[in-house]
């Protein structure tokens, strides 16, 4: 018997999940007969729908409804929870570690493949800012989103109970670095949530909370255009958000954010959302990379100059054939990633069957962004919207894009319930240290070691 053609999909994010999902439909006959096999290697057993992270942080959506379980969706694929450490495409092998290899202590293992799909996504792009590694908070995963929500409410608890004005001011100062989607939407949703939560504290008023947005360029939300970006600044400033344009974070040591304009902000919260960079895995492959560290691809989503290797999404530099500008690449965003995954899967199936491949072509439709409950901005197909219509479009668009009918129904139900009932203001910070209470209970009281045994 011949070995099945193994398709290795590295990553379980937008591109990884959607590619594997479409492949298991396109190759249904081959998978059933054993002629093909799809293996997905991913660090987490779920795909995170990142546009919903701000609403999960604000409590509008349950965290478990922001993620899609891969084993349920990719029921005809083999899922390996682990991390690919390197790829030697010349030998068609990937070196990976899994939960099992960690437990066994045997070290990484090699996995052979016939077709490679590289979709490891991106990681936060950090700068050598003093104190950032020790005190900064990211906003790229569902764990970070829920951790930030718990942290914000915990700071309000500290401010409510302390007698020290300096501690109170630092606890109620929240600094967000980065004026893109992640930073603006996270700040706007959490500011909305904290302002509502303040009504349940006898000694905290909404005006006591200080929110600062730091952006190095001269505008925020560049994807929605200059006009809507200026509107977003006016909207945030109207809610007493201190928007600092053309400003950088120079340091956040000793719980003090030092800005490039000389401002010093004592704070216990620095949220870093200043862009992303390709996953470090790409540097551990023998595939061609561009100057930004992304994989060089053709318009057919195959790796440039290499056979049997494919890539899309944040990790790939894909030519934008609709722009008419030589050298122009598709933006690394979800709008392109989901559509690229469909073409990529179709091209792999066509390649296995000896059929012609198609090029990826998608004109950018525009962008929508939420600025909190009932507030938003949008620039879609040349039309500009703001306020409630833009917020409604934001929700409708992302509801249509979140994978599976199951998740769509649950998110819609939660939005409906949140409109009928009051916000949840509970902090579950103990979730980050679930064994702490038991460890304390199991530890012998001080002095017990000196007592004689009976």
Coordinates of C-alpha atoms in Angstrom, one line a residue:
X1 CA 0.0 0.0 0.0
X2 CA 1.2 3.5 -0.8
X3 CA 1.6 6.1 1.9
X4 CA -1.2 8.8 1.9
X5 CA -0.2 12.3 0.8
X6 CA 0.3 14.1 4.0
X7 CA -0.6 17.8 4.1
X8 CA 0.9 19.5 7.1
X9 CA -0.8 22.7 8.3
X10 CA 1.3 24.7 10.7
X11 CA -1.0 27.0 12.8
X12 CA -4.6 26.9 13.9
X13 CA -5.5 30.5 13.4
X14 CA -7.6 32.1 10.6
X15 CA -5.5 30.7 7.7
X16 CA -4.7 27.3 9.4
X17 CA -8.3 26.5 10.4
X18 CA -10.0 27.8 7.3
X19 CA -7.5 26.1 5.0
X20 CA -7.9 22.7 6.8
X21 CA -11.7 23.1 6.9
X22 CA -11.9 23.7 3.2
X23 CA -9.4 21.0 2.4
X24 CA -11.3 18.3 4.3
X25 CA -14.3 19.2 2.1
X26 CA -12.4 19.4 -1.1
X27 CA -10.5 16.2 -0.5
X28 CA -13.4 14.3 1.1
X29 CA -13.0 11.3 -1.3
X30 CA -9.2 11.2 -0.8
X31 CA -9.5 11.3 3.0
X32 CA -12.1 8.6 3.0
X33 CA -10.0 6.3 0.8
X34 CA -6.8 7.0 2.7
X35 CA -5.1 8.6 -0.2
X36 CA -4.6 11.9 1.7
X37 CA -4.1 12.9 5.3
X38 CA -4.3 16.4 6.9
X39 CA -2.3 17.1 10.0
X40 CA -2.7 20.4 11.9
X41 CA -0.1 21.4 14.4
X42 CA -1.2 24.3 16.7
X43 CA -0.2 25.5 20.2
X44 CA -3.8 25.8 21.2
X45 CA -6.8 23.4 20.5
X46 CA -8.9 26.4 19.4
X47 CA -9.0 29.2 16.9
X48 CA -9.5 32.7 18.4
X49 CA -11.7 35.1 16.6
X50 CA -9.6 38.2 17.5
X51 CA -12.1 41.0 16.5
X52 CA -14.3 39.9 19.5
X53 CA -11.5 40.1 22.1
X54 CA -12.4 43.7 23.1
X55 CA -16.0 42.7 23.7
X56 CA -14.8 39.7 25.6
X57 CA -12.7 41.9 27.8
X58 CA -15.6 44.2 28.4
X59 CA -17.9 41.3 29.3
X60 CA -20.3 41.6 26.4
X61 CA -19.3 38.1 25.1
X62 CA -18.3 35.0 27.1
X63 CA -14.6 34.1 26.5
X64 CA -15.6 30.5 25.4
X65 CA -17.7 31.9 22.6
X66 CA -14.7 33.9 21.2
X67 CA -12.9 30.7 20.4
X68 CA -13.7 27.8 18.0
X69 CA -12.7 24.2 19.1
X70 CA -10.6 22.8 16.3
X71 CA -11.4 19.1 17.0
X72 CA -15.1 19.7 16.5
X73 CA -14.7 21.7 13.3
X74 CA -11.8 19.7 11.8
X75 CA -13.2 16.3 12.5
X76 CA -11.5 14.7 9.5
X77 CA -8.1 16.1 10.3
X78 CA -5.4 15.0 12.8
X79 CA -4.9 17.7 15.4
X80 CA -1.5 17.8 17.2
X81 CA -1.3 20.3 20.1
X82 CA 2.3 21.5 20.0
X83 CA 4.7 23.8 18.4
X84 CA 6.8 23.5 15.2
X85 CA 10.3 24.5 16.0
X86 CA 11.9 24.3 12.5
X87 CA 11.2 23.2 9.0
X88 CA 13.6 21.6 6.5
X89 CA 11.6 21.8 3.4
X90 CA 14.4 20.3 1.3
X91 CA 13.9 17.1 3.2
X92 CA 10.2 17.6 3.7
X93 CA 10.4 17.4 7.5
X94 CA 9.2 19.5 10.4
X95 CA 10.7 19.4 13.9
X96 CA 8.1 19.8 16.6
X97 CA 7.4 19.4 20.3
X98 CA 4.1 18.4 21.7
X99 CA 2.5 18.0 25.1
X100 CA 3.4 14.3 24.9
X101 CA 7.1 14.9 24.1
X102 CA 7.3 17.3 27.0
X103 CA 5.9 14.7 29.4
X104 CA 8.1 11.9 28.0
X105 CA 11.2 14.0 28.1
X106 CA 12.4 12.5 24.8
X107 CA 12.9 15.9 23.1
X108 CA 11.4 17.1 19.8
X109 CA 10.3 14.7 17.0
X110 CA 10.4 14.9 13.3
X111 CA 7.3 14.7 11.1
X112 CA 7.5 14.2 7.4
X113 CA 5.0 15.7 4.9
X114 CA 4.3 16.0 1.2
X115 CA 2.6 19.5 1.1
X116 CA 3.4 22.2 3.6
X117 CA 1.0 25.1 4.6
X118 CA 2.7 27.7 6.8
X119 CA 0.2 29.7 8.7
X120 CA 1.8 30.4 12.2
X121 CA 0.4 33.9 12.2
X122 CA 2.1 36.7 14.1
X123 CA 3.3 37.8 17.5
X124 CA 3.3 41.1 19.3
X125 CA 6.0 43.5 17.9
X126 CA 7.8 44.8 21.0
X127 CA 10.5 47.4 21.3
X128 CA 13.4 47.6 23.8
X129 CA 11.4 49.9 26.2
X130 CA 12.8 49.7 29.7
X131 CA 10.3 47.9 32.0
X132 CA 8.0 46.8 29.2
X133 CA 8.8 43.1 29.6
X134 CA 8.2 43.3 33.4
X135 CA 5.0 45.4 33.5
X136 CA 3.5 45.4 30.0
X137 CA 0.2 43.6 29.2
X138 CA -0.5 42.3 25.7
X139 CA -3.8 42.1 23.9
X140 CA -3.6 39.3 21.3
X141 CA -5.1 36.2 23.0
X142 CA -8.3 35.5 24.8
X143 CA -6.3 34.8 28.0
X144 CA -4.8 38.3 27.8
X145 CA -8.2 39.9 27.2
X146 CA -9.8 38.3 30.2
X147 CA -6.7 38.9 32.3
X148 CA -6.9 42.6 31.4
X149 CA -10.5 42.8 32.3
X150 CA -9.8 41.2 35.7
X151 CA -6.8 43.6 36.1
X152 CA -8.9 46.7 35.4
X153 CA -11.5 45.8 38.0
X154 CA -8.8 44.8 40.5
X155 CA -7.3 48.2 40.1
X156 CA -10.6 49.8 40.9
X157 CA -10.8 47.6 44.0
X158 CA -7.4 48.8 45.1
X159 CA -8.2 52.4 44.5
X160 CA -11.5 52.1 46.4
X161 CA -9.8 50.6 49.5
X162 CA -6.5 52.5 49.7
X163 CA -5.8 55.6 51.8
X164 CA -2.7 56.5 49.8
X165 CA -3.6 59.1 47.1
X166 CA -0.5 58.1 45.0
X167 CA -1.5 54.4 44.9
X168 CA -5.1 55.4 44.1
X169 CA -4.0 57.7 41.2
X170 CA -1.7 55.0 39.8
X171 CA -4.4 52.3 40.1
X172 CA -6.9 54.5 38.2
X173 CA -4.5 55.4 35.3
X174 CA -4.6 53.1 32.3
X175 CA -2.1 53.6 29.5
X176 CA -2.6 52.0 26.1
X177 CA 0.2 52.1 23.5
X178 CA -0.8 51.7 19.9
X179 CA -3.6 53.4 17.9
X180 CA -4.5 50.5 15.6
X181 CA -7.6 48.4 15.9
X182 CA -6.5 46.4 18.9
X183 CA -5.5 49.4 21.0
X184 CA -8.4 51.7 20.2
X185 CA -11.1 49.0 20.4
X186 CA -9.7 47.5 23.7
X187 CA -9.4 51.0 25.3
X188 CA -12.9 52.1 24.1
X189 CA -14.6 48.9 25.3
X190 CA -12.8 48.8 28.7
X191 CA -13.4 52.5 29.3
X192 CA -17.1 51.9 28.7
X193 CA -17.1 48.9 31.1
X194 CA -15.1 50.7 33.8
X195 CA -17.3 53.8 33.6
X196 CA -20.4 51.6 34.2
X197 CA -18.6 49.7 36.9
X198 CA -17.7 52.9 38.8
X199 CA -21.4 53.4 39.8
X200 CA -21.1 50.4 42.2
X201 CA -18.1 52.0 44.1
X202 CA -19.0 54.5 46.7
X203 CA -15.8 56.5 46.3
X204 CA -15.0 56.2 42.6
X205 CA -16.5 58.4 40.0
X206 CA -16.1 57.9 36.2
X207 CA -14.1 61.1 36.1
X208 CA -11.5 59.7 38.5
X209 CA -10.4 57.2 35.9
X210 CA -7.7 58.4 33.6
X211 CA -7.3 56.7 30.1
X212 CA -4.3 57.5 27.9
X213 CA -3.8 56.4 24.3
X214 CA -0.2 56.8 23.0
X215 CA 0.3 56.7 19.3
X216 CA 3.6 57.3 17.5
X217 CA 2.1 58.5 14.2
X218 CA -0.1 61.5 13.6
X219 CA -3.4 59.6 13.5
X220 CA -5.2 56.5 14.8
X221 CA -7.1 53.8 12.9
X222 CA -5.4 54.5 9.6
X223 CA -7.5 51.7 8.0
X224 CA -10.7 53.7 8.2
X225 CA -9.2 56.8 6.5
X226 CA -8.0 60.2 7.8
X227 CA -11.5 61.7 8.2
X228 CA -12.9 58.8 10.3
X229 CA -9.6 58.7 12.2
X230 CA -10.0 62.3 13.2
X231 CA -13.6 61.6 14.2
X232 CA -12.4 58.7 16.4
X233 CA -10.0 61.0 18.1
X234 CA -12.7 63.6 18.8
X235 CA -15.0 60.9 20.1
X236 CA -12.5 59.5 22.5
X237 CA -11.4 62.9 23.7
X238 CA -15.0 63.7 24.3
X239 CA -15.1 60.8 26.8
X240 CA -12.0 62.3 28.6
X241 CA -9.6 59.9 27.0
X242 CA -6.2 61.5 26.7
X243 CA -5.1 60.8 23.1
X244 CA -1.4 61.6 22.6
X245 CA -0.4 61.6 18.9
X246 CA 3.2 61.6 17.6
X247 CA 4.2 60.4 21.0
X248 CA 6.1 57.3 22.1
X249 CA 6.5 55.3 25.3
X250 CA 10.1 55.7 26.4
X251 CA 10.0 53.7 29.7
X252 CA 7.6 52.1 32.1
X253 CA 10.0 51.2 34.9
X254 CA 9.0 51.5 38.6
X255 CA 5.3 51.6 37.6
X256 CA 5.8 55.0 35.8
X257 CA 5.0 55.5 32.1
X258 CA 7.5 58.0 30.7
X259 CA 6.4 59.5 27.3
X260 CA 8.5 61.1 24.7
X261 CA 6.9 64.5 25.3
X262 CA 8.3 64.4 28.9
X263 CA 5.1 63.4 30.6
X264 CA 5.4 61.0 33.6
X265 CA 2.3 58.9 34.4
X266 CA 2.4 56.8 37.6
X267 CA 0.3 53.8 36.5
X268 CA -0.1 50.1 37.3
X269 CA -1.5 49.4 33.8
X270 CA 0.5 49.6 30.5
X271 CA -1.2 47.8 27.6
X272 CA 1.0 47.2 24.6
X273 CA -0.7 46.9 21.2
X274 CA 1.9 48.6 18.9
X275 CA 1.7 46.3 16.0
X276 CA 2.7 42.7 15.2
X277 CA 5.6 40.9 13.5
X278 CA 5.8 37.5 11.8
X279 CA 6.1 34.4 14.0
X280 CA 9.7 33.5 14.9
X281 CA 9.3 30.1 13.3
X282 CA 9.7 31.6 9.8
X283 CA 13.3 32.3 10.6
X284 CA 13.9 28.6 11.4
X285 CA 12.9 27.5 7.9
X286 CA 14.8 27.2 4.6
X287 CA 12.1 29.1 2.8
X288 CA 12.7 32.6 1.2
X289 CA 11.7 35.6 3.3
X290 CA 11.4 39.3 2.5
X291 CA 12.9 42.2 4.3
X292 CA 10.1 42.1 6.9
X293 CA 10.6 38.5 7.7
X294 CA 7.5 37.3 5.8
X295 CA 7.5 34.4 3.4
X296 CA 7.8 35.4 -0.3
X297 CA 4.7 34.1 -2.1
X298 CA 3.2 34.1 -5.6
X299 CA -0.3 35.2 -6.3
X300 CA -1.3 31.5 -6.3
X301 CA -0.2 31.5 -2.6
X302 CA 2.7 29.0 -3.3
X303 CA 6.1 29.9 -1.8
X304 CA 8.1 31.7 -4.4
X305 CA 10.6 29.4 -6.2
X306 CA 9.7 26.4 -4.1
X307 CA 7.4 23.4 -4.8
X308 CA 4.9 21.9 -2.4
X309 CA 5.0 24.8 0.0
X310 CA 2.2 27.3 0.6
X311 CA 1.6 30.2 2.9
X312 CA -1.0 32.9 3.6
X313 CA -2.1 35.4 6.2
X314 CA 0.2 37.4 8.5
X315 CA 3.2 35.1 7.7
X316 CA 3.0 35.6 3.9
X317 CA 4.0 38.4 1.6
X318 CA 1.3 37.9 -1.1
X319 CA 1.2 40.2 -4.2
X320 CA -1.9 42.4 -4.4
X321 CA -2.8 41.8 -8.1
X322 CA -5.8 44.2 -7.8
X323 CA -3.8 47.3 -6.9
X324 CA -2.1 47.7 -10.3
X325 CA 1.1 48.7 -8.5
X326 CA 4.2 46.4 -8.9
X327 CA 5.5 45.1 -5.6
X328 CA 2.3 46.0 -3.7
X329 CA 1.4 43.3 -1.1
X330 CA -1.9 42.4 0.6
X331 CA -2.3 43.8 4.0
X332 CA -1.8 41.2 6.8
X333 CA -5.4 41.3 8.2
X334 CA -8.3 39.0 8.7
X335 CA -10.2 40.2 5.7
X336 CA -7.5 38.9 3.4
X337 CA -6.5 35.9 5.5
X338 CA -10.0 34.2 5.4
X339 CA -10.3 34.7 1.6
X340 CA -6.7 33.6 1.0
X341 CA -7.3 30.4 2.9
X342 CA -10.1 29.4 0.5
X343 CA -7.9 29.9 -2.6
X344 CA -5.0 28.2 -0.9
X345 CA -7.0 25.1 -0.1
X346 CA -8.5 25.0 -3.6
X347 CA -5.0 25.3 -5.1
X348 CA -3.6 22.5 -3.0
X349 CA -6.5 20.2 -4.0
X350 CA -6.0 21.2 -7.7
X351 CA -2.2 20.6 -7.4
X352 CA -2.8 17.1 -6.0
X353 CA -5.2 16.4 -8.9
X354 CA -3.0 17.9 -11.6
X355 CA -5.4 20.7 -12.3
X356 CA -4.6 24.4 -13.0
X357 CA -4.2 26.9 -10.1
X358 CA -6.0 30.2 -9.6
X359 CA -4.6 33.5 -8.4
X360 CA -5.7 35.3 -5.3
X361 CA -7.4 38.6 -6.1
X362 CA -9.5 40.6 -3.6
X363 CA -10.0 44.4 -3.6
X364 CA -9.9 45.8 -0.1
X365 CA -13.5 46.4 0.9
X366 CA -12.9 48.8 3.8
X367 CA -12.8 48.6 7.6
X368 CA -15.1 48.9 10.6
X369 CA -14.1 49.6 14.2
X370 CA -16.0 49.8 17.5
X371 CA -15.5 52.6 19.9
X372 CA -17.5 51.1 22.7
X373 CA -21.2 50.3 23.1
X374 CA -23.3 52.0 20.3
X375 CA -20.3 53.9 19.0
X376 CA -18.1 53.2 16.0
X377 CA -16.5 54.3 12.7
X378 CA -16.6 52.6 9.3
X379 CA -15.2 53.2 5.8
X380 CA -16.7 50.6 3.5
X381 CA -16.8 50.6 -0.3
X382 CA -16.1 54.4 -0.2
X383 CA -18.9 55.1 2.3
X384 CA -18.2 56.7 5.6
X385 CA -20.3 55.9 8.7
X386 CA -20.0 56.9 12.3
X387 CA -21.8 56.5 15.6
X388 CA -24.6 54.0 15.9
X389 CA -24.8 52.9 12.2
X390 CA -21.1 52.1 12.1
X391 CA -21.3 50.2 15.4
X392 CA -24.2 48.2 14.0
X393 CA -22.3 47.5 10.9
X394 CA -19.3 46.4 13.0
X395 CA -21.5 43.8 14.8
X396 CA -23.3 42.6 11.8
X397 CA -20.1 42.1 9.8
X398 CA -18.2 40.2 12.5
X399 CA -21.3 38.1 13.4
X400 CA -21.4 37.0 9.7
X401 CA -17.6 36.2 9.8
X402 CA -17.3 34.3 13.1
X403 CA -17.0 30.6 12.2
X404 CA -19.8 28.0 12.7
X405 CA -23.5 28.5 13.2
X406 CA -23.0 27.4 16.8
X407 CA -20.8 30.4 17.6
X408 CA -23.0 32.8 15.6
X409 CA -26.1 31.8 17.6
X410 CA -24.4 32.0 21.0
X411 CA -22.8 35.4 20.3
X412 CA -26.2 36.8 19.1
X413 CA -27.9 35.4 22.2
X414 CA -25.3 37.0 24.4
X415 CA -25.7 40.4 22.7
X416 CA -29.5 40.1 23.1
X417 CA -29.2 39.3 26.8
X418 CA -26.7 42.1 27.4
X419 CA -29.2 44.5 26.0
X420 CA -31.9 43.3 28.4
X421 CA -29.8 43.0 31.6
X422 CA -27.1 44.9 33.4
X423 CA -23.4 44.4 32.7
X424 CA -21.4 41.8 34.6
X425 CA -18.8 43.6 36.8
X426 CA -17.2 40.5 38.4
X427 CA -13.5 40.1 38.4
X428 CA -12.3 36.5 38.3
X429 CA -8.6 37.2 38.9
X430 CA -8.2 34.0 40.8
X431 CA -8.6 32.1 37.5
X432 CA -5.0 33.1 36.8
X433 CA -3.8 31.2 39.9
X434 CA -6.4 28.5 40.4
X435 CA -4.3 26.4 42.9
X436 CA -3.3 29.3 45.1
X437 CA -6.1 28.8 47.7
X438 CA -5.5 25.1 47.9
X439 CA -1.8 25.5 48.2
X440 CA -2.3 27.9 51.1
X441 CA -4.7 25.4 52.8
X442 CA -2.3 22.5 52.3
X443 CA 0.7 24.4 53.7
X444 CA 1.3 23.8 57.4
X445 CA 0.7 26.8 59.6
X446 CA 3.9 28.6 60.8
X447 CA 5.5 26.7 63.8
X448 CA 3.8 23.4 63.1
X449 CA 7.1 21.8 62.1
X450 CA 8.4 22.4 65.7
X451 CA 5.5 20.6 67.3
X452 CA 6.2 17.1 68.6
X453 CA 4.2 14.3 66.8
X454 CA 1.8 12.3 68.9

